[in-house]
C-alpha atoms as one frame of an Amber mdcrd trajectory, in Angstrom:
protein
 -25.096  81.147  95.389 -24.078  83.145  98.466 -21.487  80.619  99.745 -19.961
  80.361  96.275 -19.731  84.124  95.837 -18.197  84.476  99.313 -15.681  81.783
  98.480 -14.716  83.558  95.236 -14.405  86.885  97.032 -12.018  85.362  99.540
  -9.938  83.729  96.832  -9.559  86.930  94.823  -8.894  88.856  98.012  -5.878
  86.649  98.631  -4.857  87.006  95.006  -4.999  90.803  95.158  -3.162  90.724
  98.508  -0.286  88.603  97.134  -0.089  90.614  93.908   0.032  93.927  95.783
   2.712  92.562  98.091   4.815  91.499  95.122   4.191  94.679  93.118   5.337
  96.751  96.072   8.747  95.099  95.631  10.025  96.006  92.114  13.339  94.333
  92.740  11.504  91.088  93.485   9.678  91.353  90.143  12.945  91.888  88.300
  14.459  88.933  90.136  11.542  86.615  89.377  11.025  87.556  85.733  14.248
  88.983  84.286  16.536  86.958  86.535  15.623  83.496  85.186  15.673  84.716
  81.594  19.075  86.358  82.018  20.392  83.145  83.558  19.158  81.158  80.567
  20.541  83.755  78.149  23.954  83.742  79.815  23.999  79.946  79.856  22.996
  79.723  76.189  25.587  82.264  75.066  28.425  80.899  77.163  28.017  77.139
  76.819  29.886  75.345  74.066  30.021  71.664  73.329  33.312  71.944  71.464
  36.316  70.716  73.337  39.489  72.787  73.267  42.448  70.769  71.875  44.831
  69.569  74.552  48.148  71.439  74.667  50.558  68.563  74.146  54.326  68.092
  74.235  55.962  64.961  72.805  59.109  63.466  74.278  61.136  61.436  71.773
  64.695  61.168  70.566  65.603  63.031  67.409  66.678  59.821  65.679  63.456
  58.013  66.598  62.182  56.327  63.415  58.618  57.269  64.359  59.360  60.987
  64.376  58.155  61.623  60.828  55.112  59.380  61.185  54.022  61.088  64.404
  54.410  64.526  62.858  52.184  63.550  59.919  49.622  61.925  62.207  49.420
  65.029  64.421  48.353  67.082  61.413  45.250  64.861  61.202  44.594  65.139
  64.967  44.794  68.915  65.295  41.180  68.995  66.495  42.110  67.123  69.692
  45.856  67.838  70.044  47.485  71.260  70.036  51.161  70.467  69.541  53.248
  72.765  71.741  56.508  71.137  70.704  58.732  68.080  70.830  61.736  67.511
  73.047  64.114  64.779  74.131  64.144  66.154  77.706  61.682  64.310  79.941
  62.233  66.677  82.878  61.361  69.684  80.709  58.020  68.121  79.839  57.256
  67.426  83.537  58.209  71.003  84.410  55.791  72.341  81.804  53.025  70.169
  83.245  53.677  71.507  86.745  53.581  75.102  85.449  50.331  74.382  83.564
  52.087  75.359  80.337  50.818  72.153  78.734  47.901  69.802  79.406  49.439
  66.555  78.228  52.886  65.017  77.896  53.404  62.052  75.568  56.530  59.890
  75.733  57.269  57.849  72.601  59.438  54.818  73.473  62.850  54.197  71.953
  63.824  50.918  70.317  60.282  50.327  69.128  61.260  47.824  66.454  63.381
  45.830  68.895  60.514  45.752  71.394  58.015  44.526  68.809  60.519  42.007
  67.425  60.851  40.520  70.913  57.077  39.849  70.886  56.235  42.735  73.234
  54.035  45.791  72.843  55.652  49.217  72.750  54.077  51.483  75.386  53.214
  55.132  74.736  53.266  56.869  78.121  50.989  59.867  78.732  51.433  62.275
  81.655  48.912  64.816  82.948  48.251  67.020  85.960  44.455  66.790  86.052
  42.338  66.437  89.184  38.920  66.376  87.499  37.855  62.712  87.075  36.166
  63.597  83.782  39.395  65.121  82.496  41.343  62.056  83.643  38.899  59.800
  81.773  39.321  61.974  78.680  43.127  61.692  78.914  42.782  57.913  79.094
  40.574  58.015  76.008  43.133  60.227  74.273  45.878  57.690  75.038  43.870
  54.859  73.543  42.871  56.970  70.550  46.456  58.070  69.861  47.772  54.497
  70.108  45.062  53.253  67.749  45.816  56.048  65.283  49.533  55.210  65.211
  48.764  51.488  64.947  46.439  52.185  62.034  49.089  54.228  60.273  51.683
  51.472  60.702  49.269  48.823  59.436  48.424  51.062  56.492  52.135  51.369
  55.686  52.451  47.593  55.788  49.432  47.259  53.515  50.935  49.764  51.069
  54.192  47.806  50.962  52.255  44.576  50.496  50.340  46.056  47.590  53.575
  47.315  46.033  55.095  43.842  46.227  51.886  42.322  44.904  52.025  44.709
  41.950  55.617  43.614  41.304  54.522  39.974  41.256  51.599  40.680  38.921
  53.664  40.754  35.661  55.267  37.397  36.499  51.882  35.857  37.182  50.489
  37.396  33.982  53.359  35.933  31.964  52.895  32.474  33.519  49.173  32.588
  32.801  49.722  33.792  29.222  52.294  31.095  28.462  50.037  28.384  29.960
  47.146  29.589  27.818  49.340  29.748  24.690  50.738  26.251  25.346  47.187
  24.898  25.497  46.121  26.766  22.357  49.178  25.559  20.408  48.429  21.945
  21.383  44.828  22.354  20.326  46.074  23.628  16.951  48.661  20.813  16.660
  51.697  23.151  16.860  53.772  21.014  19.236  57.021  22.967  18.735  55.445
  26.282  19.818  53.680  24.542  22.716  57.019  23.183  23.960  58.480  26.738
  23.927  55.601  28.130  25.940  55.905  25.169  28.323  59.520  26.068  29.085
  58.534  29.712  29.675  55.822  28.593  32.115  58.357  26.577  34.134  60.738
  29.556  34.266  58.018  32.019  35.311  56.686  29.696  37.995  60.162  29.316
  39.500  60.586  33.094  39.594  57.115  33.481  41.130  57.946  31.025  43.916
  61.072  32.962  44.830  59.218  36.291  44.728  56.354  35.094  46.936  58.739
  33.514  49.458  60.682  36.782  49.711  57.571  38.950  50.243  57.495  39.461
  53.996  54.369  41.628  53.871  52.483  39.144  51.717  52.515  36.326  54.269
  48.773  36.227  54.536  47.744  38.931  52.092  44.687  40.305  53.744  41.752
  38.492  55.303  39.272  37.205  52.711  36.597  38.972  54.690  37.982  42.245
  53.368  38.463  41.024  49.812  42.066  39.813  49.917  43.735  36.500  49.150
  41.694  33.464  49.973  44.986  31.567  50.340  47.896  32.272  52.621  51.520
  32.278  51.518  51.890  28.537  52.110  48.806  27.812  50.016  50.020  30.102
  47.230  53.410  28.379  47.148  51.688  24.998  47.188  49.520  26.032  44.218
  52.581  27.192  42.300  54.502  24.009  43.147  51.541  21.820  42.149  51.358
  23.675  38.850  55.090  23.102  38.278  54.823  19.421  39.186  51.882  18.854
  36.837  53.131  16.495  34.055  51.696  18.866  31.476  54.205  21.479  32.750
  57.058  19.454  34.262  57.427  16.862  31.475  58.347  17.925  27.974  55.627
  17.473  25.405  56.513  14.630  23.040  56.272  14.978  19.290  55.139  11.408
  18.553  51.884  11.277  20.572  48.661  10.351  18.806  46.677  13.041  20.709
  47.282  15.612  23.401  43.868  15.613  25.074  45.303  14.740  28.501  47.896
  17.547  28.379  45.301  20.020  27.083  42.929  19.188  29.971  45.758  19.460
  32.525  46.894  22.814  31.101  43.321  24.071  31.255  43.148  23.200  34.997
  46.423  24.992  35.728  45.273  27.945  33.653  42.187  28.248  35.867  44.327
  28.030  39.023  46.635  30.805  37.827  43.653  32.881  36.702  42.141  32.555
  40.185  45.400  33.775  41.750  45.499  36.689  39.323  41.956  37.745  40.144
  42.690  37.678  43.875  45.845  39.689  43.298  43.914  42.320  41.322  41.241
  42.448  44.028  43.891  42.953  46.723  45.711  45.739  44.884  42.471  47.516
  43.926  41.544  48.196  47.575  42.971  51.364  49.106  45.313  50.733  52.070
  43.177  53.152  54.083  40.145  50.905  53.460  42.103  47.751  54.300  43.174
  49.142  57.683  39.804  50.783  58.416  37.160  48.725  56.625  34.316  49.924
  58.856  33.114  53.423  59.707  30.210  54.428  61.897  27.327  56.692  60.989
  25.134  57.974  63.796  21.550  58.866  62.957  18.787  60.066  65.254  15.190
  59.204  64.446  14.326  62.835  65.113  14.749  65.049  62.063  15.681  68.049
  64.225  19.232  68.562  65.404  19.283  69.297  69.119  22.030  71.626  70.303
  23.465  71.376  73.851  21.683  74.607  74.767  18.348  73.217  73.539  18.904
  70.083  75.602  19.466  71.954  78.865  16.727  74.579  78.434  13.792  72.352
  79.640  15.726  71.350  82.755  16.696  74.933  83.516  13.085  76.101  83.098
  11.845  73.365  85.442  14.451  74.137  88.106  13.846  77.889  87.952  10.060
  77.537  88.168  10.251  74.989  90.966  12.744  77.017  93.000  10.823  80.271
  92.490   7.523  78.678  93.523   8.995  76.896  96.546  10.723  80.074  97.725
   7.628  82.291  97.404   5.285  79.811  99.060   7.730  78.927 101.834   8.143
  82.600 102.757   4.423  83.306 102.603   3.177  81.680 105.802   6.371  82.519
 107.689   5.653  86.191 107.044   2.005  85.698 107.985   3.033  84.299 111.363
   5.622  87.025 111.913   3.100  89.765 111.085   0.416  88.216 113.293  -1.905
  87.590 110.353  -2.364  83.966 111.361  -4.112  85.164 114.536  -6.510  87.165
 112.382  -7.170  84.124 110.214  -7.927  82.118 113.342 -10.704  84.456 114.542
 -12.044  85.078 111.030 -14.687  82.889 109.332 -11.991  81.642 106.978 -11.435
  77.908 107.031  -7.944  76.366 106.624  -8.920  74.789 103.333 -10.045  78.186
 102.007  -6.819  79.866 103.068  -4.700  77.130 101.523  -6.742  77.023  98.326
  -6.525  80.809  98.034  -2.759  80.694  98.524  -2.459  77.982  95.907  -4.593
  79.944  93.457  -2.642  83.164  94.000   0.790  81.665  93.550  -0.368  79.458
  90.684  -1.499  82.610  88.882   1.815  84.347  89.571   3.811  81.237  88.648
   1.936  80.720  85.373   2.455  84.369  84.475   6.197  84.140  85.056   6.366
  80.733  83.329   4.617  82.140  80.250   7.014  85.088  80.055  10.021  82.811
  80.582   9.010  80.121  78.082   7.993  82.602  75.384  11.226  84.535  75.843
  13.239  81.328  75.538  11.255  80.096  72.536  11.308  83.285  70.509  14.254
  85.082  72.087  16.733  82.202  72.074  14.939  80.329  69.261  14.853  77.131
  71.302  13.312  73.944  69.928   9.590  73.311  70.487   8.339  70.208  68.653
   5.440  69.177  70.861   2.046  70.495  71.890   1.745  73.765  73.797  -1.196
  72.252  75.677   0.990  69.393  76.922   3.593  71.942  77.985   0.942  73.923
  79.880  -0.282  70.797  81.680   3.195  69.840  82.843   3.906  73.410  84.026
   0.637  73.508  86.002   1.353  70.179  87.688   4.956  71.166  88.398   3.874
  74.452  90.011   1.135  72.715  92.007   3.556  70.113  93.402   6.224  72.765
  94.080   3.725  74.876  96.023   3.039  71.891  98.244   6.750  71.530  99.006
   7.027  75.264  99.698   4.083  75.372 102.095   5.375  72.345 104.020   8.763
  74.090 104.308   6.983  77.187 105.649   5.346  75.130 108.407   8.693  73.575
 109.343  10.517  76.921 109.441  10.453  79.393 112.296  12.185  82.227 110.482
  12.603  83.474 106.932  16.258  82.472 107.054  15.344  78.872 107.795  12.794
  78.946 104.993  15.332  80.189 102.460  17.892  77.632 103.605  15.443  74.743
 103.249  14.432  76.048  99.815  18.089  76.022  98.767  18.441  72.446 100.020
  15.428  71.498  97.892  17.114  73.173  94.912  20.352  71.247  95.500  18.423
  67.989  95.681  16.751  68.850  92.391  19.999  69.802  90.663  21.768  66.563
  91.568  18.909  64.069  91.625  16.405  65.259  88.992  18.443  64.200  85.968
  19.425  67.762  85.068  23.047  67.534  86.130  23.502  63.761  85.908  21.640
  61.066  83.998  19.595  58.990  86.435  21.037  55.793  84.963  24.314  56.638
  86.684  22.680  56.595  90.131  22.618  53.334  92.036  19.629  51.989  93.874
  18.372  52.851  96.478  19.785  56.380  95.943  17.912  56.590  92.644  14.624
  56.376  94.540  15.304  59.894  95.838  15.007  61.135  92.265  11.490  59.770
  91.964  10.411  61.822  94.991  11.293  65.137  93.314   8.727  66.840  91.041
  11.544  68.298  88.918  12.483  64.774  87.831   9.164  64.223  86.105   8.999
  67.837  84.971  12.423  67.695  83.305  11.852  64.355  81.583   8.379  65.274
  80.358   9.309  68.771  79.214  12.279  67.376  77.273  10.018  64.820  75.605
   7.458  67.475  74.683   9.862  70.183  73.529  12.679  68.148  72.001  11.028
  64.903  70.856   7.545  66.147  70.063   6.031  63.452  72.278   2.978  63.680
  74.468   2.947  63.433  78.250   3.717  59.932  79.473   0.946  58.510  81.610
   3.355  57.411  84.364   4.810  60.912  84.755   1.338  62.464  84.715  -0.023
  60.088  87.355   3.059  60.461  89.602   2.894  64.259  89.494  -0.827  64.234
  90.279  -0.288  61.848  93.195   2.564  63.955  94.583   0.556  67.135  94.187
  -2.476  65.708  96.004  -0.382  64.223  98.822   1.517  67.477  99.334  -1.712
  69.495  99.263  -3.273  67.242 101.914  -0.156  67.470 104.092  -0.101  71.256
 103.758  -3.787  71.381 104.734  -3.118  69.187 107.818  -0.186  71.380 108.864
  -2.255  74.558 108.387  -5.154  73.198 110.457  -2.753  72.291 113.235  -1.037
  75.689 113.062  -4.338  77.582 113.226  -5.560  75.407 116.090  -2.402  76.134
 118.106  -2.679  79.835 117.434
């Protein structure tokens, strides 16, 4: 029992020593506790995921036929484009870009119809003065989006004209179908004279239909049958109409002296079905909105999680991990440097304390301090900022403990490599920079190429960020791979710190 009690006394002696040293520095307490929370609060209040519309100036001639269409389209795009004005002066637009008066300049080409008629695409030119690659990529997306929007509007106009022409053809087709049906009915009733009259009307209506279809430039193909339009193109429609006209039951006058009219009745019934099929396709085509014809598909994004995650919620786990790791590394890295500077290491060397006891006591002390600060920070974020917490608090505690344990190992190794406090702080900042860029907080790891990505897997914050996001935002448990990797890192760093401490005490 005596060795155990002595061991506990030494551990709590170190704990009281570190606590007293920290409590004697009120500013340090404020920095460690209020500082991280204020950083999170400022980040949460200031960050917005809404993009400010681009200040845009259009360059186009006043007599440009697309002027009215562009104006109407811009009203729909006010969430991405803030129209500053339109001009026909290209140099004025460039001058505004140079003065940062606008973000985007769009040049609408002249002679658009002539360009398209010559089997060439009309080019919408977009000018910017951005240096941020992300902003440049967004401008490129804006150019594609604007061109697609204008293309859609033009196609919708064509579809509207096609439907108007189809509606004009509908009465002619209805008359032809009605006369064909009446001719058949009159023959079935033996009224040859009336059937002959309806036959002549059918021929006249079919001739008018052929002319109307041939003159309909926007009805060349109707619309793809995939979207519910005509199953036949213009050539097929004209062929159907011509076949109907050439049918002997239509083209040849019905004779009065025939014994029966079964052959003509059957032929008229076939042509009646053909015309009825055309009519049904025409009704289907005109019943679809032009907006649906030009945009038949829309996307709907659904997450399997029932909780909506805001941008602030997404970044909070990563910020917590980085703050805890940096705080722990900084405190532990300064600890042994100060011990050496104050000559305490010499006292440790002549005392009965063993290196493993000193290191274990340091770990215990800073783990206690780190857990205390982590609890205050996490509870303040959860209930102060109302951040999302879907998972288990026990899982969150486990990942925080492992993160602090691994971070302490990094900090103690830094303290052995540093000769002064300045060097210790500098190395701690380098560790923070590594974590910011390679832990997945600032950039998704999928965007890092191998072998650079391997650096990420050597940083405790990588596993801490991923696991804490899964626990807090997805409600998942700790993944076995992350748990094992953190344990392995923690043990390796602890062993290295112990080896460095033994060597340092031996040299003292």
